[in-house]
């Protein structure tokens, strides 16, 4: 059980570690003009020019600077004269190495899976079409995303590499191969629609701009319509998430991605007045004193099938003091069996609907839970 709860805590920390930012006004090196193609994402700007598209990614850890600037140029056209400084990427991309299953799933939404020539961490990929390609020898397994197999990457010779950046992380030999590295900082956005809007960048990269714009417009409409509907809810049940790890219980900050989702789904979050966009470490006593009467408790785990009320109480007896425990109103998401991490980043409307149904079951009596399930006895 201790190993299980460590896995739960690790997954929670990875999700909640986000930073504050306000990049729309930032400038750096070459100045980034005000964009018209991006409206929700804080870390992404997309500006059209004659002959190229300027894509600016703000540094999440220092929002006065750019993390990367890309100049997207159609591969069948000559390079424009006097291009500003930045990484030139010829589009549409035809063969890429994709580190994350999140971005692989987004490309599936766009109908661009055939442009993925290789992936990292194949063991964690759950997309059937990609697994079929791998079994047929049409997909290169580049190994661990923390240390990819250089020889396999060289053999693949991709047009570009898509990965998630980390603070002060270098890319070693991969970064010296002359292959454009697309730093997808979408996971550091603090609003659900802000993260989902990065689908527009993928659309531009893969020649699927119309598909990306149409998909995001549908997601935006569904999300905002449901949010507006839930704003009229008379009751707002109190919700908490995850479990304590060691001496600390890491809760989403009041300005975090999950806190925004809880609010938009018609829930009351005990730390909504907190100003942090990342996770906040709290003692068990602090959590219990403020949220002991929380109505709903949500837990994510790589193998939540092993979780139960009995197991929770055995792991830490004071958990049983929570109202959600006493009323058996705890829900678990088994990320080993469902596509929570693959689907929800670029389909926040699906997660919002799930949370809305959990918080207000009387308003959605026919909804079938997609990610979370009632905890076993």
Coordinates of N, CA and C in Angstrom, one line a residue, residues 52-191:
X52 N 5.3 33.6 -43.5 CA 5.6 32.8 -42.4 C 4.7 33.1 -41.2
X53 N 4.6 32.2 -40.3 CA 3.8 32.4 -39.0 C 4.8 32.5 -37.9
X54 N 4.6 33.5 -37.1 CA 5.5 33.7 -35.9 C 4.8 33.1 -34.7
X55 N 5.5 32.1 -34.0 CA 5.0 31.5 -32.8 C 5.9 31.8 -31.7
X56 N 5.4 32.4 -30.7 CA 6.2 32.8 -29.5 C 5.7 32.0 -28.3
X57 N 6.7 31.3 -27.6 CA 6.3 30.6 -26.4 C 7.0 31.3 -25.2
X58 N 6.2 31.8 -24.3 CA 6.7 32.5 -23.1 C 7.4 31.5 -22.2
X59 N 8.5 32.0 -21.6 CA 9.2 31.2 -20.6 C 8.3 31.2 -19.3
X60 N 7.8 30.0 -18.9 CA 6.9 29.9 -17.8 C 7.6 30.3 -16.5
X61 N 8.9 30.2 -16.4 CA 9.6 30.4 -15.2 C 10.2 31.8 -15.1
X62 N 10.1 32.6 -16.2 CA 10.5 34.0 -16.2 C 9.7 34.6 -17.3
X63 N 8.5 35.1 -17.0 CA 7.6 35.6 -18.0 C 8.0 36.9 -18.7
X64 N 9.2 37.4 -18.3 CA 9.7 38.6 -19.0 C 10.5 38.2 -20.3
X65 N 10.7 36.8 -20.4 CA 11.5 36.3 -21.5 C 10.7 35.3 -22.4
X66 N 11.2 35.1 -23.6 CA 10.7 34.0 -24.4 C 11.4 32.7 -24.1
X67 N 10.7 31.6 -24.1 CA 11.3 30.3 -24.0 C 11.8 29.9 -25.4
X68 N 11.0 30.1 -26.4 CA 11.4 29.7 -27.7 C 10.5 30.5 -28.7
X69 N 11.1 30.8 -29.9 CA 10.4 31.4 -31.0 C 10.5 30.6 -32.2
X70 N 9.4 30.3 -32.9 CA 9.4 29.4 -34.1 C 8.9 30.2 -35.2
X71 N 9.5 30.0 -36.4 CA 9.1 30.7 -37.6 C 8.6 29.6 -38.5
X72 N 7.3 29.4 -38.7 CA 6.7 28.4 -39.5 C 6.6 28.8 -41.0
X73 N 7.3 28.1 -41.8 CA 7.3 28.4 -43.2 C 6.9 27.2 -44.1
X74 N 5.9 27.4 -44.9 CA 5.5 26.2 -45.8 C 6.7 25.6 -46.5
X75 N 6.8 24.3 -46.5 CA 7.9 23.6 -47.1 C 8.0 23.8 -48.6
X76 N 7.0 24.1 -49.2 CA 7.0 24.3 -50.7 C 7.3 25.7 -51.1
X77 N 7.6 26.6 -50.2 CA 7.9 28.0 -50.5 C 9.3 28.3 -50.1
X78 N 9.9 29.3 -50.7 CA 11.2 29.8 -50.4 C 11.2 30.5 -49.0
X79 N 12.3 30.5 -48.3 CA 12.4 31.2 -47.1 C 12.2 32.7 -47.4
X80 N 11.4 33.4 -46.6 CA 11.3 34.9 -46.8 C 12.6 35.6 -46.5
X81 N 12.8 36.7 -47.1 CA 14.0 37.5 -46.8 C 13.8 38.2 -45.4
X82 N 14.9 38.4 -44.7 CA 14.9 39.1 -43.5 C 13.9 38.5 -42.4
X83 N 14.0 37.2 -42.3 CA 13.2 36.5 -41.2 C 13.8 37.0 -39.9
X84 N 13.0 37.2 -38.9 CA 13.5 37.5 -37.6 C 14.2 36.3 -37.0
X85 N 14.9 36.5 -35.9 CA 15.6 35.4 -35.2 C 14.6 34.4 -34.6
X86 N 14.9 33.1 -34.9 CA 14.0 32.1 -34.3 C 14.3 30.8 -35.0
X87 N 13.7 29.7 -34.6 CA 13.9 28.4 -35.1 C 12.9 28.2 -36.3
X88 N 13.5 28.0 -37.5 CA 12.7 27.8 -38.7 C 12.1 26.4 -38.7
X89 N 10.8 26.2 -38.9 CA 10.2 24.9 -39.0 C 9.4 24.9 -40.3
X90 N 9.8 23.9 -41.1 CA 9.1 23.8 -42.4 C 7.8 23.0 -42.2
X91 N 6.7 23.5 -42.6 CA 5.4 22.8 -42.4 C 4.8 22.5 -43.7
X92 N 3.9 21.5 -43.8 CA 3.5 20.7 -42.6 C 4.6 19.6 -42.3
X93 N 4.6 19.3 -41.0 CA 5.6 18.2 -40.5 C 5.1 16.9 -41.1
X94 N 6.0 16.1 -41.5 CA 5.7 14.8 -42.1 C 6.1 13.6 -41.3
X95 N 7.1 13.8 -40.5 CA 7.6 12.7 -39.7 C 8.2 13.2 -38.4
X96 N 7.6 12.9 -37.2 CA 8.0 13.6 -36.0 C 8.3 12.5 -34.9
X97 N 9.1 12.9 -33.9 CA 9.2 12.2 -32.7 C 8.4 12.9 -31.6
X98 N 7.5 12.2 -31.0 CA 6.6 12.8 -30.0 C 6.9 12.1 -28.7
X99 N 7.4 12.9 -27.7 CA 7.7 12.4 -26.4 C 6.5 11.9 -25.6
X100 N 5.4 12.7 -25.6 CA 4.3 12.6 -24.7 C 3.1 12.0 -25.3
X101 N 2.5 11.0 -24.6 CA 1.2 10.4 -25.1 C 0.1 11.5 -25.1
X102 N 0.2 12.6 -24.3 CA -0.8 13.7 -24.4 C -0.8 14.3 -25.8
X103 N 0.4 14.6 -26.3 CA 0.4 15.2 -27.6 C 0.1 14.2 -28.7
X104 N 0.4 12.9 -28.5 CA 0.0 11.9 -29.5 C -1.5 11.8 -29.6
X105 N -2.1 11.9 -28.4 CA -3.6 11.9 -28.4 C -4.2 13.1 -29.1
X106 N -3.6 14.2 -28.9 CA -4.0 15.5 -29.6 C -3.9 15.3 -31.1
X107 N -2.8 14.7 -31.5 CA -2.7 14.5 -33.0 C -3.7 13.5 -33.5
X108 N -4.1 12.6 -32.7 CA -5.1 11.7 -33.1 C -6.4 12.4 -33.3
X109 N -6.7 13.4 -32.5 CA -7.9 14.2 -32.6 C -7.9 15.0 -34.0
X110 N -6.7 15.3 -34.4 CA -6.5 16.1 -35.6 C -6.4 15.2 -36.9
X111 N -6.4 13.9 -36.7 CA -6.2 13.0 -37.8 C -4.8 13.0 -38.4
X112 N -3.8 13.2 -37.5 CA -2.4 13.3 -37.9 C -1.5 12.2 -37.3
X113 N -2.1 11.1 -36.9 CA -1.3 10.1 -36.2 C -0.3 9.5 -37.2
X114 N -0.6 9.5 -38.5 CA 0.4 9.0 -39.5 C 1.6 9.8 -39.6
X115 N 1.6 11.0 -39.0 CA 2.8 11.9 -39.0 C 3.8 11.6 -37.8
X116 N 3.4 10.7 -36.9 CA 4.2 10.4 -35.8 C 5.1 9.2 -36.2
X117 N 6.4 9.4 -36.4 CA 7.3 8.4 -36.8 C 7.9 7.7 -35.6
X118 N 7.9 8.3 -34.4 CA 8.5 7.7 -33.2 C 7.9 8.3 -32.0
X119 N 8.0 7.5 -30.9 CA 7.5 8.0 -29.6 C 8.5 7.6 -28.5
X120 N 8.4 8.2 -27.4 CA 9.1 7.8 -26.2 C 8.1 7.1 -25.2
X121 N 8.7 6.3 -24.4 CA 7.9 5.6 -23.3 C 6.7 4.9 -23.9
X122 N 7.0 4.0 -24.9 CA 5.9 3.3 -25.6 C 5.1 2.5 -24.7
X123 N 5.6 2.0 -23.6 CA 4.9 1.2 -22.6 C 3.7 1.9 -22.0
X124 N 3.7 3.2 -22.1 CA 2.7 4.0 -21.5 C 1.7 4.5 -22.5
X125 N 1.9 4.2 -23.8 CA 1.0 4.6 -24.8 C -0.2 3.7 -24.8
X126 N -1.4 4.3 -24.9 CA -2.6 3.5 -24.9 C -3.5 3.7 -26.2
X127 N -3.0 4.6 -27.1 CA -3.7 4.8 -28.3 C -3.7 3.6 -29.2
X128 N -4.8 2.9 -29.5 CA -4.8 1.7 -30.3 C -4.1 1.8 -31.7
X129 N -4.4 2.9 -32.4 CA -3.8 3.1 -33.7 C -2.3 3.2 -33.6
X130 N -1.7 3.8 -32.6 CA -0.3 3.9 -32.5 C 0.3 2.5 -32.1
X131 N -0.4 1.8 -31.2 CA 0.1 0.5 -30.8 C 0.1 -0.4 -32.0
X132 N -0.9 -0.3 -32.9 CA -1.0 -1.1 -34.1 C 0.2 -0.8 -35.0
X133 N 0.5 0.5 -35.2 CA 1.7 0.8 -36.0 C 3.0 0.3 -35.4
X134 N 3.1 0.4 -34.1 CA 4.3 -0.1 -33.4 C 4.4 -1.6 -33.7
X135 N 3.3 -2.4 -33.6 CA 3.4 -3.8 -33.8 C 3.7 -4.2 -35.2
X136 N 3.4 -3.3 -36.1 CA 3.8 -3.5 -37.5 C 5.1 -3.0 -37.9
X137 N 5.9 -2.5 -36.9 CA 7.2 -2.0 -37.2 C 7.2 -0.6 -37.9
X138 N 6.1 0.1 -37.8 CA 6.0 1.4 -38.5 C 6.2 2.6 -37.5
X139 N 6.5 2.3 -36.3 CA 6.7 3.3 -35.2 C 8.0 3.0 -34.5
X140 N 8.9 4.0 -34.4 CA 10.1 3.8 -33.7 C 9.9 4.1 -32.2
X141 N 10.4 3.1 -31.4 CA 10.4 3.3 -29.9 C 11.7 3.9 -29.6
X142 N 11.7 5.2 -29.2 CA 13.0 5.9 -28.9 C 13.4 5.8 -27.5
X143 N 12.7 4.9 -26.7 CA 13.1 4.7 -25.3 C 12.6 5.7 -24.3
X144 N 13.3 5.8 -23.2 CA 12.9 6.6 -22.1 C 12.9 8.1 -22.5
X145 N 11.9 8.9 -22.2 CA 11.8 10.3 -22.6 C 12.9 11.1 -21.8
X146 N 13.3 10.6 -20.7 CA 14.4 11.3 -20.0 C 15.8 11.1 -20.6
X147 N 15.9 10.0 -21.3 CA 17.2 9.8 -22.0 C 16.9 8.9 -23.2
X148 N 16.5 9.6 -24.3 CA 16.1 8.9 -25.5 C 17.3 8.2 -26.2
X149 N 17.0 7.1 -26.9 CA 18.0 6.4 -27.6 C 18.5 7.2 -28.9
X150 N 19.7 7.8 -28.8 CA 20.1 8.7 -29.9 C 20.2 7.9 -31.2
X151 N 20.7 6.7 -31.2 CA 20.8 6.0 -32.5 C 19.5 5.8 -33.1
X152 N 18.5 5.5 -32.4 CA 17.1 5.3 -32.9 C 16.6 6.6 -33.5
X153 N 16.9 7.7 -32.7 CA 16.4 9.0 -33.2 C 17.1 9.4 -34.5
X154 N 18.4 9.1 -34.6 CA 19.2 9.4 -35.8 C 18.6 8.6 -37.0
X155 N 18.3 7.3 -36.7 CA 17.7 6.5 -37.8 C 16.4 7.0 -38.2
X156 N 15.6 7.5 -37.3 CA 14.3 8.0 -37.7 C 14.4 9.3 -38.5
X157 N 15.4 10.2 -38.1 CA 15.6 11.4 -38.8 C 14.3 12.3 -38.9
X158 N 13.7 12.6 -37.8 CA 12.4 13.3 -37.8 C 12.5 14.8 -38.3
X159 N 11.4 15.3 -38.8 CA 11.4 16.7 -39.1 C 11.4 17.6 -37.9
X160 N 10.9 17.1 -36.8 CA 10.8 17.9 -35.5 C 10.6 16.9 -34.4
X161 N 10.9 17.4 -33.2 CA 10.7 16.7 -31.9 C 9.8 17.5 -31.0
X162 N 8.7 16.8 -30.6 CA 7.7 17.5 -29.7 C 8.0 17.0 -28.3
X163 N 8.2 17.9 -27.4 CA 8.4 17.5 -26.0 C 7.9 18.6 -25.0
X164 N 7.8 18.2 -23.7 CA 7.3 19.1 -22.7 C 8.6 19.7 -22.0
X165 N 8.8 21.0 -21.9 CA 10.0 21.6 -21.3 C 9.9 21.5 -19.8
X166 N 11.0 21.5 -19.1 CA 11.1 21.6 -17.7 C 12.1 22.7 -17.3
X167 N 12.0 23.3 -16.2 CA 12.9 24.4 -15.8 C 14.3 23.9 -15.7
X168 N 15.2 24.7 -16.3 CA 16.6 24.4 -16.3 C 17.0 23.1 -16.9
X169 N 16.2 22.5 -17.7 CA 16.5 21.1 -18.3 C 17.1 21.3 -19.7
X170 N 18.2 20.7 -19.9 CA 18.8 20.7 -21.2 C 18.4 19.5 -22.0
X171 N 18.7 19.4 -23.2 CA 18.3 18.3 -24.1 C 19.5 17.4 -24.6
X172 N 20.7 17.7 -24.0 CA 21.8 16.8 -24.3 C 22.1 16.7 -25.7
X173 N 22.4 15.5 -26.2 CA 22.8 15.3 -27.6 C 21.6 15.5 -28.5
X174 N 20.4 15.3 -28.0 CA 19.2 15.5 -28.8 C 19.2 17.0 -29.3
X175 N 19.5 17.9 -28.4 CA 19.5 19.3 -28.7 C 20.6 19.7 -29.6
X176 N 21.6 18.9 -29.9 CA 22.7 19.2 -30.8 C 22.5 18.6 -32.2
X177 N 21.4 17.9 -32.4 CA 21.3 17.2 -33.7 C 20.8 18.0 -34.8
X178 N 20.4 19.3 -34.6 CA 19.9 20.2 -35.6 C 18.5 20.0 -36.0
X179 N 17.8 19.2 -35.2 CA 16.4 18.9 -35.4 C 15.6 19.9 -34.6
X180 N 14.6 20.6 -35.2 CA 13.8 21.6 -34.4 C 13.1 20.9 -33.2
X181 N 13.3 21.5 -32.1 CA 12.6 20.9 -30.8 C 11.5 21.9 -30.5
X182 N 10.2 21.3 -30.6 CA 9.1 22.1 -30.3 C 8.7 21.9 -28.8
X183 N 9.0 23.0 -28.0 CA 8.8 23.0 -26.6 C 7.3 23.3 -26.3
X184 N 6.6 22.2 -26.0 CA 5.1 22.3 -25.8 C 4.9 22.6 -24.3
X185 N 4.8 23.8 -24.0 CA 4.6 24.2 -22.6 C 3.1 24.3 -22.1
X186 N 2.3 23.6 -22.9 CA 0.8 23.7 -22.6 C 0.5 23.2 -21.2
X187 N 1.3 22.2 -20.7 CA 0.9 21.7 -19.3 C 1.1 22.7 -18.2
X188 N 1.8 23.8 -18.5 CA 2.0 24.9 -17.5 C 0.9 26.0 -17.6
X189 N 0.0 25.9 -18.5 CA -1.2 26.8 -18.5 C -2.0 26.6 -17.3
X190 N -2.6 27.6 -16.8 CA -3.5 27.5 -15.6 C -5.0 27.5 -15.9
X191 N -5.4 27.6 -17.1 CA -6.8 27.6 -17.4 C -7.0 26.4 -18.4

